[in-house]
Backbone as a ProteinNet text record, in pm:
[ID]
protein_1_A
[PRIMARY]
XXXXXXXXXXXXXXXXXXXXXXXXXXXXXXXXXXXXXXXXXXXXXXXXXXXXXXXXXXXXXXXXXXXXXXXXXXXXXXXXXXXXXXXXXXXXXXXXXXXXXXXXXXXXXXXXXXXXXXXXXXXXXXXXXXX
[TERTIARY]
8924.2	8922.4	8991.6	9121.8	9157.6	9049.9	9073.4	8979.9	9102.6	9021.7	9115.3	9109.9	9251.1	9291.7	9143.1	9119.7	9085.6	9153.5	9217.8	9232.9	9191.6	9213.5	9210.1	9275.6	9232.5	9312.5	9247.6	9366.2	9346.7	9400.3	9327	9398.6	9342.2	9458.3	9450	9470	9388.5	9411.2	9420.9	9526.8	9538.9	9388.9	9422	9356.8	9381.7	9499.8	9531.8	9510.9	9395.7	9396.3	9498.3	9614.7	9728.4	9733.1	9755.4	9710.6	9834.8	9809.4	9980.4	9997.7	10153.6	10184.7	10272.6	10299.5	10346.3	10494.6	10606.7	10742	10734.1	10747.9	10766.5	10854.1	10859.2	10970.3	11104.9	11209.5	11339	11310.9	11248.5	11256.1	11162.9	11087.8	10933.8	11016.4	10876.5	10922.3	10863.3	10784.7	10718	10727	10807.4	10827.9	10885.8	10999.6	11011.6	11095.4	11109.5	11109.6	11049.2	10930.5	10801.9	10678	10653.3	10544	10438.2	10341.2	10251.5	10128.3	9933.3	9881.6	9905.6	9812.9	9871.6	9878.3	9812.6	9805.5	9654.5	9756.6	9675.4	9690.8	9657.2	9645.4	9543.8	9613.7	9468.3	9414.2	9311.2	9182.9	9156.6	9159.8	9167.5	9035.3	9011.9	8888.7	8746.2	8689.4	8577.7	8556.7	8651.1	8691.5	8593.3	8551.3	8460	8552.6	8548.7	8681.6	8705.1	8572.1	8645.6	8729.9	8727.4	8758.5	8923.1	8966.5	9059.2	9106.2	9050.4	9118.5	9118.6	9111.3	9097.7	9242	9253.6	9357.3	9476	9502.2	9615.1	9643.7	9550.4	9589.1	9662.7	9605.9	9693.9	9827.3	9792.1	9922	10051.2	10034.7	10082.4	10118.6	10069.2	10062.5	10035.4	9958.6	9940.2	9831.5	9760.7	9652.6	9489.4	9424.2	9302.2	9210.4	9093.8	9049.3	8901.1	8816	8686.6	8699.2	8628.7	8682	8534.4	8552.8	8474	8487.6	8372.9	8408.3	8365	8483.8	8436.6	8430.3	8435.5	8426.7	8527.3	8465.2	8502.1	8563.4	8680.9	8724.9	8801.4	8890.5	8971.6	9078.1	9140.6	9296	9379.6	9382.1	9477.7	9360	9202.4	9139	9141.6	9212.5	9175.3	9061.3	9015.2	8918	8977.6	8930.2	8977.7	8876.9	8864.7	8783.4	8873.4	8802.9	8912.7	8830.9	8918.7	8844.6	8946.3	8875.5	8938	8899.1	9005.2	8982.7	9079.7	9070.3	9143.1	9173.1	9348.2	9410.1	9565.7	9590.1	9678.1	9829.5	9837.5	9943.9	9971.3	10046	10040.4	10071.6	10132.7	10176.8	10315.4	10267.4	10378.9	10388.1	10472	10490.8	10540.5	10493.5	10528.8	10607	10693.2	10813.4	10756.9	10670.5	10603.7	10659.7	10681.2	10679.7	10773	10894.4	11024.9	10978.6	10880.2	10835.2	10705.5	10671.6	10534	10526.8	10476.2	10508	10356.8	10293.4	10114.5	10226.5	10167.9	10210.5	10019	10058.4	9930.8	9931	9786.7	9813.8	9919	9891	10035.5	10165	10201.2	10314.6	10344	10255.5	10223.4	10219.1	10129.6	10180	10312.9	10345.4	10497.8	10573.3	10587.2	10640.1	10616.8	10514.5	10477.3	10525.6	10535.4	10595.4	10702.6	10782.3	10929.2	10963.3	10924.7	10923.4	10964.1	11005	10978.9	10910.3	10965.7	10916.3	10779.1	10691.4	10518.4	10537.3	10453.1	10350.7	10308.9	10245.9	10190	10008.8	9968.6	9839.9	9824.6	9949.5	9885.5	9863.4	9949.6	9918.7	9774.2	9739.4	9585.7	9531.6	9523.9	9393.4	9401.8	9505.9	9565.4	9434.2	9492.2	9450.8	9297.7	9238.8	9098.6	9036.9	9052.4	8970.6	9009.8	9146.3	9164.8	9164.7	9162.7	9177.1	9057
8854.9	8745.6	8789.9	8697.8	8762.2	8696.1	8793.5	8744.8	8651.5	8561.3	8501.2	8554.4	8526.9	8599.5	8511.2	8594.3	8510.2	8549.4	8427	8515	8430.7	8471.5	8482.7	8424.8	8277.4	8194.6	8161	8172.6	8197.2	8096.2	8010.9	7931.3	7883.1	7965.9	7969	7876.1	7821.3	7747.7	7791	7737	7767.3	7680.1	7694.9	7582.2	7473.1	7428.1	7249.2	7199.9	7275.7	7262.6	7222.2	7303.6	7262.3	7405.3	7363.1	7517.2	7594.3	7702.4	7786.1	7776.3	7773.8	7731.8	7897	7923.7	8033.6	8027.4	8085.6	8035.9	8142.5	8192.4	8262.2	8296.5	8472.9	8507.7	8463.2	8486.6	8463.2	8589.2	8691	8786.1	8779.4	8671.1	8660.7	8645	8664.8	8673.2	8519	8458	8332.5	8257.9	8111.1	8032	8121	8184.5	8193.3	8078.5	8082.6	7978.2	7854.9	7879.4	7787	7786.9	7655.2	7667.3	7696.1	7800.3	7797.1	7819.8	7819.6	7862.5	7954.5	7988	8133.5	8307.4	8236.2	8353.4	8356	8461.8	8451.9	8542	8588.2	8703.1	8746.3	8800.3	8834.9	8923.9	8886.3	8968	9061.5	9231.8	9316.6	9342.1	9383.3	9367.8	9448.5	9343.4	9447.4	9457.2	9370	9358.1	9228	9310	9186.2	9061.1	8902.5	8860.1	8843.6	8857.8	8826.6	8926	9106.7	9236.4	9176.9	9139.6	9083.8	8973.2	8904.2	8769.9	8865.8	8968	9039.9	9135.8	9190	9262.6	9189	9094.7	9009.1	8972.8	8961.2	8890	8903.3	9093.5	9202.6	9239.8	9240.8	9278.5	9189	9057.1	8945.2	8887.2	8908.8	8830	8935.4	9025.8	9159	9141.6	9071.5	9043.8	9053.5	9111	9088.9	8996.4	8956.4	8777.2	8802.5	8786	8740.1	8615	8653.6	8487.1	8351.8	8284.2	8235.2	8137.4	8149.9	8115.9	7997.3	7915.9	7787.9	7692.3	7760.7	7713.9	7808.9	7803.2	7814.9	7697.7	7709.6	7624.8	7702	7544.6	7684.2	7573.3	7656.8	7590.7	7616.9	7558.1	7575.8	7709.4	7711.3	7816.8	7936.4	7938	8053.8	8029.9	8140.1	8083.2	8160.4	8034.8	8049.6	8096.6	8161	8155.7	8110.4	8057.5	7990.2	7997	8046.7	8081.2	8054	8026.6	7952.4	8046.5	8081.5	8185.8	8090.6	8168	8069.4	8198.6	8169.6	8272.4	8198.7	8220	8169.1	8234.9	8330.7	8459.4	8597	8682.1	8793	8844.6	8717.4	8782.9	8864	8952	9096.1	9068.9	8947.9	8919.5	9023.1	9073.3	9149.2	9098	9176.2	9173.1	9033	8999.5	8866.4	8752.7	8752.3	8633.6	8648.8	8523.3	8465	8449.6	8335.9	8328.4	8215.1	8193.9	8106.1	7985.3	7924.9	7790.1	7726.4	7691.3	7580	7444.1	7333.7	7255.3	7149.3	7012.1	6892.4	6876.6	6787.1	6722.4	6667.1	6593.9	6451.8	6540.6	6627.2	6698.1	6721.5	6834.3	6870.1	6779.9	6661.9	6534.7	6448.7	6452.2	6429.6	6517.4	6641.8	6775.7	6744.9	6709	6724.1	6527.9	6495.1	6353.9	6362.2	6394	6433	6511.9	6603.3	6672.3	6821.3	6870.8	7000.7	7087.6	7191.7	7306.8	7369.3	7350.6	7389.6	7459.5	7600.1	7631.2	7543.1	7534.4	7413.5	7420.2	7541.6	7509.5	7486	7483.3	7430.8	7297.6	7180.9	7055.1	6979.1	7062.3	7120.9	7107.6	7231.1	7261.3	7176.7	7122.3	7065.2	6924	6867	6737.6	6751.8	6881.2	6885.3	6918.2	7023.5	7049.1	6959.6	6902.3	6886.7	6694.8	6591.3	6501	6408
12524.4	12428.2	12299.4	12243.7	12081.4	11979.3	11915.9	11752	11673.6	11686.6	11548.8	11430.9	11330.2	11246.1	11115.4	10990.6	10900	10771.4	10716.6	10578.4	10437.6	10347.1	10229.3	10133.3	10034.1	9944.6	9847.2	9758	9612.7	9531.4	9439.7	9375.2	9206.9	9149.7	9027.7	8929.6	8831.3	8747.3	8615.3	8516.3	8367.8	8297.1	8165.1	8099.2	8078.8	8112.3	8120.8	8272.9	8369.7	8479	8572.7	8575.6	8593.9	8740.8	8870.6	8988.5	8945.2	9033.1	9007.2	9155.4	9160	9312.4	9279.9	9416.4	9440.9	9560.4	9492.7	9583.7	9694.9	9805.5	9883.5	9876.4	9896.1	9899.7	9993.1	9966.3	10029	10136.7	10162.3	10256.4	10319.6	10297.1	10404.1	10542.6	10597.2	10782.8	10800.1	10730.2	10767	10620.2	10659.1	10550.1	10436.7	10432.5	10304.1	10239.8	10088.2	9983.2	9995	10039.5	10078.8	9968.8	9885.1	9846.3	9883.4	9866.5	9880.4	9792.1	9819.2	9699.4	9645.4	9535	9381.6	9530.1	9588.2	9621.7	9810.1	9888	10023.4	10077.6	10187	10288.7	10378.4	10515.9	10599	10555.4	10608.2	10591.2	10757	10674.4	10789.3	10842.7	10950.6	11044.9	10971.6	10932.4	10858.5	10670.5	10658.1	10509.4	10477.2	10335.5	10308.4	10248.1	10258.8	10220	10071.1	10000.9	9867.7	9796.3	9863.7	9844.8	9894.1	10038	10040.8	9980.9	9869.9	9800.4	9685	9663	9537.5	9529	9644	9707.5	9724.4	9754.3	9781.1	9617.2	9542.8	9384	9347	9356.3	9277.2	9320.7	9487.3	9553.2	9503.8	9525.8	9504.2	9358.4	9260.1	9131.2	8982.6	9063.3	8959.8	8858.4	8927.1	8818.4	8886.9	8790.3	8878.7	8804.1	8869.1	8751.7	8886	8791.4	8869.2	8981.4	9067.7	9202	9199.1	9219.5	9269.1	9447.2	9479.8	9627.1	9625.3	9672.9	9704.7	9809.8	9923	10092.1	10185	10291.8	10443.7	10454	10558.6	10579.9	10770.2	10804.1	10939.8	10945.8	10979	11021.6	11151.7	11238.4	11373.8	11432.3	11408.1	11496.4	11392.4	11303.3	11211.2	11054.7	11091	10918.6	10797.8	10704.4	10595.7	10489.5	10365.1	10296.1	10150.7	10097	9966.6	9811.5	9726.8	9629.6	9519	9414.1	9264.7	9133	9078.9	8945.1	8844.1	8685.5	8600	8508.9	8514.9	8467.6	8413.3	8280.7	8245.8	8241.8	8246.5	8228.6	8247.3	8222.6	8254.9	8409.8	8466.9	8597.4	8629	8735.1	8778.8	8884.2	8945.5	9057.3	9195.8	9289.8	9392.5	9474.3	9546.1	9633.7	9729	9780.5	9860.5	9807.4	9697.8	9567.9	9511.9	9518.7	9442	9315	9276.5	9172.3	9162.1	9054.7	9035	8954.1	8888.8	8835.5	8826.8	8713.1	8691.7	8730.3	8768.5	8789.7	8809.9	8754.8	8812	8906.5	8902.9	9077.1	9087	8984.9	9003.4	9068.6	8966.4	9007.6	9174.8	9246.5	9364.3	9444.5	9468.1	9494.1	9528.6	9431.2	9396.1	9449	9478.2	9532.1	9717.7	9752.6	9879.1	9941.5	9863.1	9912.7	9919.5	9832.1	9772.1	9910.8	10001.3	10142.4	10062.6	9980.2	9922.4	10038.1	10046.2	10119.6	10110.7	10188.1	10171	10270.1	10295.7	10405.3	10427.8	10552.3	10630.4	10575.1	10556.8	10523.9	10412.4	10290.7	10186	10164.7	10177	10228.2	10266.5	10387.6	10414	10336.6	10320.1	10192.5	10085.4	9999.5	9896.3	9895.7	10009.5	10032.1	10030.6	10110.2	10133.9	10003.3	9983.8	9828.3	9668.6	9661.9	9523.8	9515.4	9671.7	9674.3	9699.3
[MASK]
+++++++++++++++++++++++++++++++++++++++++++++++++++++++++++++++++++++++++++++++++++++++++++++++++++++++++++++++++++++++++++++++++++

């Protein structure tokens, strides 16, 4: 039997509650120059996940920020754990990451109608938690 994969999502808000979307790199192996949330990654076998939503932050964005957890979720058989921090600046974007951008709902919205390039699970999640 395989284990399904689970990983780890992160989604950051400024103070004008505005999320940070995150561009994928141009050298990703999956979706690159693809919006996706501030920040994600699997979670390795045995890892507690918020240690991995903590790990990906940094890896990813260069910042570390207290998490809060705000649901399980699963997508296509994989689980998700999803968590929301509020951080306005100071990012050191890692080789994963073209670049970043706060943006509204409205905006994102507008971005994902418009057919703009998403990962497929952000859409997902987008719709589930923020609509």
């Amino acid at each position: 039997m395989t284990k399904k994969k689970a990983s780890a999502y992160i989604f950051i808000f400024n103070q004008k509650n505005e999320l940070l979307l995150q561009l994928r790199s141009s050298q990703d192996d999956s979706y690159p120059l693809h919006y996706d949330c501030s920040a994600a990654g699997g979670i390795h076998e045995g890892e507690d996940p918020e240690l991995a939503a903590k790990r990906e932050l940094k890896e990813e964005l260069g910042v570390e920020a207290d998490l809060t957890f705000l649901r399980e979720d699963e997508y296509e058989g994989a689980k998700m754990y999803i968590y929301v921090t509020r951080v306005s600046g100071g990012f050191n974007i890692g080789k994963e990451v073209e670049s970043v951008k706060f943006a509204s709902f409205k905006e994102i919205n507008e971005m994902i109608e418009n057919k703009e390039k998403f990962h497929p699970e952000f859409p997902y999640l987008f719709r589930r938690l923020f609509e």
